[in-house]
CSV table of C-alpha atoms and ligand atoms in Angstrom, one decimal:
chain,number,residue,atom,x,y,z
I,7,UNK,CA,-155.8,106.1,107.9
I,8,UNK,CA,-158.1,103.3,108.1
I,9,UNK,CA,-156.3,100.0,107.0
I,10,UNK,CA,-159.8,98.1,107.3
I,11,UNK,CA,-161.2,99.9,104.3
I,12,UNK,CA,-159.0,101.5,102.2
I,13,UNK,CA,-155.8,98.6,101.5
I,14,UNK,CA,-156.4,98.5,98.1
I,15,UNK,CA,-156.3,101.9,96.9
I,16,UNK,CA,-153.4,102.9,99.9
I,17,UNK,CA,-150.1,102.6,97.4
I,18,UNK,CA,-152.2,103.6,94.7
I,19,UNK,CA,-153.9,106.3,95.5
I,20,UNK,CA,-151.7,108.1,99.1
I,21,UNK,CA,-148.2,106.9,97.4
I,22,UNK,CA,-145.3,106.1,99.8
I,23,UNK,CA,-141.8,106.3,99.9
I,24,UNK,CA,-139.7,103.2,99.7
I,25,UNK,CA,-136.3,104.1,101.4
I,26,UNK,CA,-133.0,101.4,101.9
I,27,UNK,CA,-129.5,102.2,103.1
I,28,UNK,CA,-128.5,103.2,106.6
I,29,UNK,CA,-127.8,107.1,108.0
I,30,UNK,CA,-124.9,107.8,106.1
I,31,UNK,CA,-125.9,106.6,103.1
I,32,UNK,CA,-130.0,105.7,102.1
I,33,UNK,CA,-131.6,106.5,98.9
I,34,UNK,CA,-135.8,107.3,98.7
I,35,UNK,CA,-138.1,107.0,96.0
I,36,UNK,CA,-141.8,107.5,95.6
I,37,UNK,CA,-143.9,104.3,94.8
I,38,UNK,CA,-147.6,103.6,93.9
I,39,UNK,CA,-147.5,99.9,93.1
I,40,UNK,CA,-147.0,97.4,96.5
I,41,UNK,CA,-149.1,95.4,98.6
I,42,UNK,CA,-149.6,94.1,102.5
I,43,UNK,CA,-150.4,91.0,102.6
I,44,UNK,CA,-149.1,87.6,104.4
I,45,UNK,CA,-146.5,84.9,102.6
I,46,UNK,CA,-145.0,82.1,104.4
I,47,UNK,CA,-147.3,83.0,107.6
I,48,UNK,CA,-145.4,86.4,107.7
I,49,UNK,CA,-146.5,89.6,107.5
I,50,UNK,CA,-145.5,91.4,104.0
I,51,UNK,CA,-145.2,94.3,102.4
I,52,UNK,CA,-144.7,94.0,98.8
I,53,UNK,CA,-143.3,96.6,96.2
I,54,UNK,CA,-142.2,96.8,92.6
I,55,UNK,CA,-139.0,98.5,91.7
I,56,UNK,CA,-137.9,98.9,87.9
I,57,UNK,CA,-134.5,97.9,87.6
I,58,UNK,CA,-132.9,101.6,86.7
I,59,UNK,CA,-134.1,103.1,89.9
I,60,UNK,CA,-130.9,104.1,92.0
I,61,UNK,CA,-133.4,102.9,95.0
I,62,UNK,CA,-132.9,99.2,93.4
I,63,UNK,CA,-129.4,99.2,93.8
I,64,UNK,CA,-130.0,100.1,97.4
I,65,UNK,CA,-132.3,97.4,97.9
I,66,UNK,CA,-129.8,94.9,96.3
I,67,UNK,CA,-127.4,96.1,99.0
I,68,UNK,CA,-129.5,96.4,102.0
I,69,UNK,CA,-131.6,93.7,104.2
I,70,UNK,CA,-134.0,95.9,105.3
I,71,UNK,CA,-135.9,98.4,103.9
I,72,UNK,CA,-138.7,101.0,104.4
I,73,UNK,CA,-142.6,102.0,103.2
I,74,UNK,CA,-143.8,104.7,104.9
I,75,UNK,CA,-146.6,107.1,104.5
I,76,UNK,CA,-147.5,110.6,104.2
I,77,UNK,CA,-150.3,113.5,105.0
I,78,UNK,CA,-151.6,115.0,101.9
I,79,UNK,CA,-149.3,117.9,102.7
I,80,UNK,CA,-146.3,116.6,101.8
I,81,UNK,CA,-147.6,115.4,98.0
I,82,UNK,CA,-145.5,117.5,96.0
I,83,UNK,CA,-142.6,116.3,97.9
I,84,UNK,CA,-143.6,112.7,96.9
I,85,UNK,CA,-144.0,114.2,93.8
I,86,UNK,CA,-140.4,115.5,93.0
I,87,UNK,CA,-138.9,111.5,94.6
I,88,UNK,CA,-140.6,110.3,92.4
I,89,UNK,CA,-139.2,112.1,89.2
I,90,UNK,CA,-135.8,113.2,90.1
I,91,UNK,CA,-133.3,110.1,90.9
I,92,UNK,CA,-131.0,110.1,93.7
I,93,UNK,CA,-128.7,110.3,90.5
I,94,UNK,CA,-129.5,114.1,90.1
I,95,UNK,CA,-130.5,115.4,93.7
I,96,UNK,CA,-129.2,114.3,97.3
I,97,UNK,CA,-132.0,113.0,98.6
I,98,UNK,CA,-130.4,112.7,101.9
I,99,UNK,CA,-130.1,116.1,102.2
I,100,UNK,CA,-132.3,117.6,99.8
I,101,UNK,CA,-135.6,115.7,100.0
I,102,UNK,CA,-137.5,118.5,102.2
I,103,UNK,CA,-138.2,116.0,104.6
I,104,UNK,CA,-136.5,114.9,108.0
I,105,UNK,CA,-134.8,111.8,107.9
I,106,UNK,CA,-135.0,109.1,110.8
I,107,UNK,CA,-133.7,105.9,112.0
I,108,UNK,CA,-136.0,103.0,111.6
I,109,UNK,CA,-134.4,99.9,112.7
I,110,UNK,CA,-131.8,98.9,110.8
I,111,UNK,CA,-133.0,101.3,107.9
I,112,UNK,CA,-134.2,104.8,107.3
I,113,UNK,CA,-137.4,106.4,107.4
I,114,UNK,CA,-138.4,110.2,108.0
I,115,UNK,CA,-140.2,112.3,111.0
I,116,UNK,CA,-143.3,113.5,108.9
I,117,UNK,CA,-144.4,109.5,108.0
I,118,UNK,CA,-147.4,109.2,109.4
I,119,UNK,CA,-146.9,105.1,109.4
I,120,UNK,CA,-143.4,103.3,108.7
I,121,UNK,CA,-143.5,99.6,107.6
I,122,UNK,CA,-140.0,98.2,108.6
I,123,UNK,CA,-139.7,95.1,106.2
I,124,UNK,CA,-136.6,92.5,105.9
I,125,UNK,CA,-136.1,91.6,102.8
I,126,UNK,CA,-137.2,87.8,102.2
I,127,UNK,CA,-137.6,87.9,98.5
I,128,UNK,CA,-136.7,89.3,94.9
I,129,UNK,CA,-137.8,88.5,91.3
I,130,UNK,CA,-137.6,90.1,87.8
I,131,UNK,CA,-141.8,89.8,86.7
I,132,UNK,CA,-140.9,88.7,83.7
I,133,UNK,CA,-142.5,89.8,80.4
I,134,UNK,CA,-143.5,86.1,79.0
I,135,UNK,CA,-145.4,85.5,82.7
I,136,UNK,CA,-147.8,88.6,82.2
I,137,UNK,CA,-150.9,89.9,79.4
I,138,UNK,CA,-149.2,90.5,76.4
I,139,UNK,CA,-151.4,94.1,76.6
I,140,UNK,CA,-149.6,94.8,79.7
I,141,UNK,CA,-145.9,93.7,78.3
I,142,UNK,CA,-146.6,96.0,75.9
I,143,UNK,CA,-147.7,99.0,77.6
I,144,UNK,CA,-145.8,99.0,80.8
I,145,UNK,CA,-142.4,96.9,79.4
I,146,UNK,CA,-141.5,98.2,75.8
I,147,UNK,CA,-138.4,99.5,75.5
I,148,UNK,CA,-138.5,100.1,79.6
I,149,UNK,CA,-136.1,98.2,82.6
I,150,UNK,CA,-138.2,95.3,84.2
I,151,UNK,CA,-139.6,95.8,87.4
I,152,UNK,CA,-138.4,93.2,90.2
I,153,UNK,CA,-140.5,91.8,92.6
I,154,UNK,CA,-139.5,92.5,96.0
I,155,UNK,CA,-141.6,91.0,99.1
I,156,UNK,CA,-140.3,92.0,103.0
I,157,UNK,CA,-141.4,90.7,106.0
I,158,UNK,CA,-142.9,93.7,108.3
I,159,UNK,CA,-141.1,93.6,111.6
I,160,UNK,CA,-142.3,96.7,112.5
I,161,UNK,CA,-144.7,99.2,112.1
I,162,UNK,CA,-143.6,102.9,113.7
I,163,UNK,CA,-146.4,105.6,113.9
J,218,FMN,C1,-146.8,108.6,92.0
J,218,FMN,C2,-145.5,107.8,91.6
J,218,FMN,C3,-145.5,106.5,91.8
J,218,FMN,C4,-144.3,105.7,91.4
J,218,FMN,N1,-144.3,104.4,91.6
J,218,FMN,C5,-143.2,103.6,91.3
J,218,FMN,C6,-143.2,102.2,91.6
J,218,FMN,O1,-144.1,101.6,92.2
J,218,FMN,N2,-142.1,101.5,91.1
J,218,FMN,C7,-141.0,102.1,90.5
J,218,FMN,O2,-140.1,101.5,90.1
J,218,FMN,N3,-141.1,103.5,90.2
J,218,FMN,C8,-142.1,104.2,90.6
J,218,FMN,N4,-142.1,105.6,90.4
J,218,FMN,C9,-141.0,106.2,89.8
J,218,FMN,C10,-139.8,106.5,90.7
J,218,FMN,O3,-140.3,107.1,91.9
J,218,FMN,C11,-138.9,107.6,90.1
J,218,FMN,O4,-138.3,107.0,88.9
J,218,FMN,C12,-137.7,108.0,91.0
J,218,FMN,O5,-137.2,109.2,90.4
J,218,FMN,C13,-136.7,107.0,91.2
J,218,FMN,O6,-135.7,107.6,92.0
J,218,FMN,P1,-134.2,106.9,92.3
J,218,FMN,O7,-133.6,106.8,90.9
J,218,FMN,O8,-133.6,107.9,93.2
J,218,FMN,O9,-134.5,105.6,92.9
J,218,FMN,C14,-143.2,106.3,90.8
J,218,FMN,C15,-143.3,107.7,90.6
J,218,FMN,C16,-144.4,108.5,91.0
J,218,FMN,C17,-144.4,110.0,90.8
């Protein structure tokens, strides 16, 4: 992976998994929408987590969280976190990948890079703050995504 050249298209294009809890109980979800970047002369990453995710109630819970990414190989195994809920599978058990300790937080053997963030900051994008195109689209009838931004204490390869 070459962070030089290809940051903007990372989350968007290679996916990652955004994972909060602790061993005995984490949940995992496949995102597409985040950022790296710096706030407050941190280090962040940033991700955006619709409000009916069970993942969002584990990031309400939890300090820490993860992002990690993933060879190609394991796509269709991002593809299935990111359409079945925790709610219906154990991901814990069941995700068909091996989990591991990050920190205070969770991550799994076949990352190729693990972002350990502490949460520093949460907010609802708000509908009124954006295009009305994008309200539209993205927002009608659909849970608001929140905002959250965590500082990177650690980055595991
Ligand atoms: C490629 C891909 C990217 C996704 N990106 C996001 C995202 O950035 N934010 C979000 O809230 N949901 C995103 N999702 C949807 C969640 O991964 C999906 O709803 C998941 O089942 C939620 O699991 P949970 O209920 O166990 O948290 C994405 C799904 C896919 C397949």
């Amino acid at each position: 992976m070459n962070f030089d050249t290809d940051i903007f298209t990372l989350y968007d294009k290679k996916w990652a998994l955004l994972t909060a809890g602790n061993e005995n109980d984490f949940n995992t979800m496949t995102i597409s929408w985040g950022g790296l970047g710096t706030i407050w002369n941190k280090p962040v990453a940033t991700v955006y987590v619709r409000t009916s995710r069970l993942t969002h109630d584990y990031m309400d819970k939890n300090e820490y969280f993860t992002v990690s990414f993933y060879p190609e190989k394991y796509r269709s195994i991002l593809g299935v976190l990111g359409k079945k809920s925790g709610r219906e599978m154990n991901k814990m058990k069941d995700s068909g990948l091996t989990p591991k300790k990050a920190g205070e937080s969770m991550t799994f053997e076949e990352a190729e890079v693990t972002f350990l963030c502490r949460k520093l900051f949460v907010q609802e994008l708000k509908t009124e703050n954006m295009p009305e195109n994008i309200a539209k689209t993205m927002y009608a009838g659909q849970a608001a995504h929140d905002m959250f931004i965590g500082e990177v204490v650690e980055i595991i390869s």
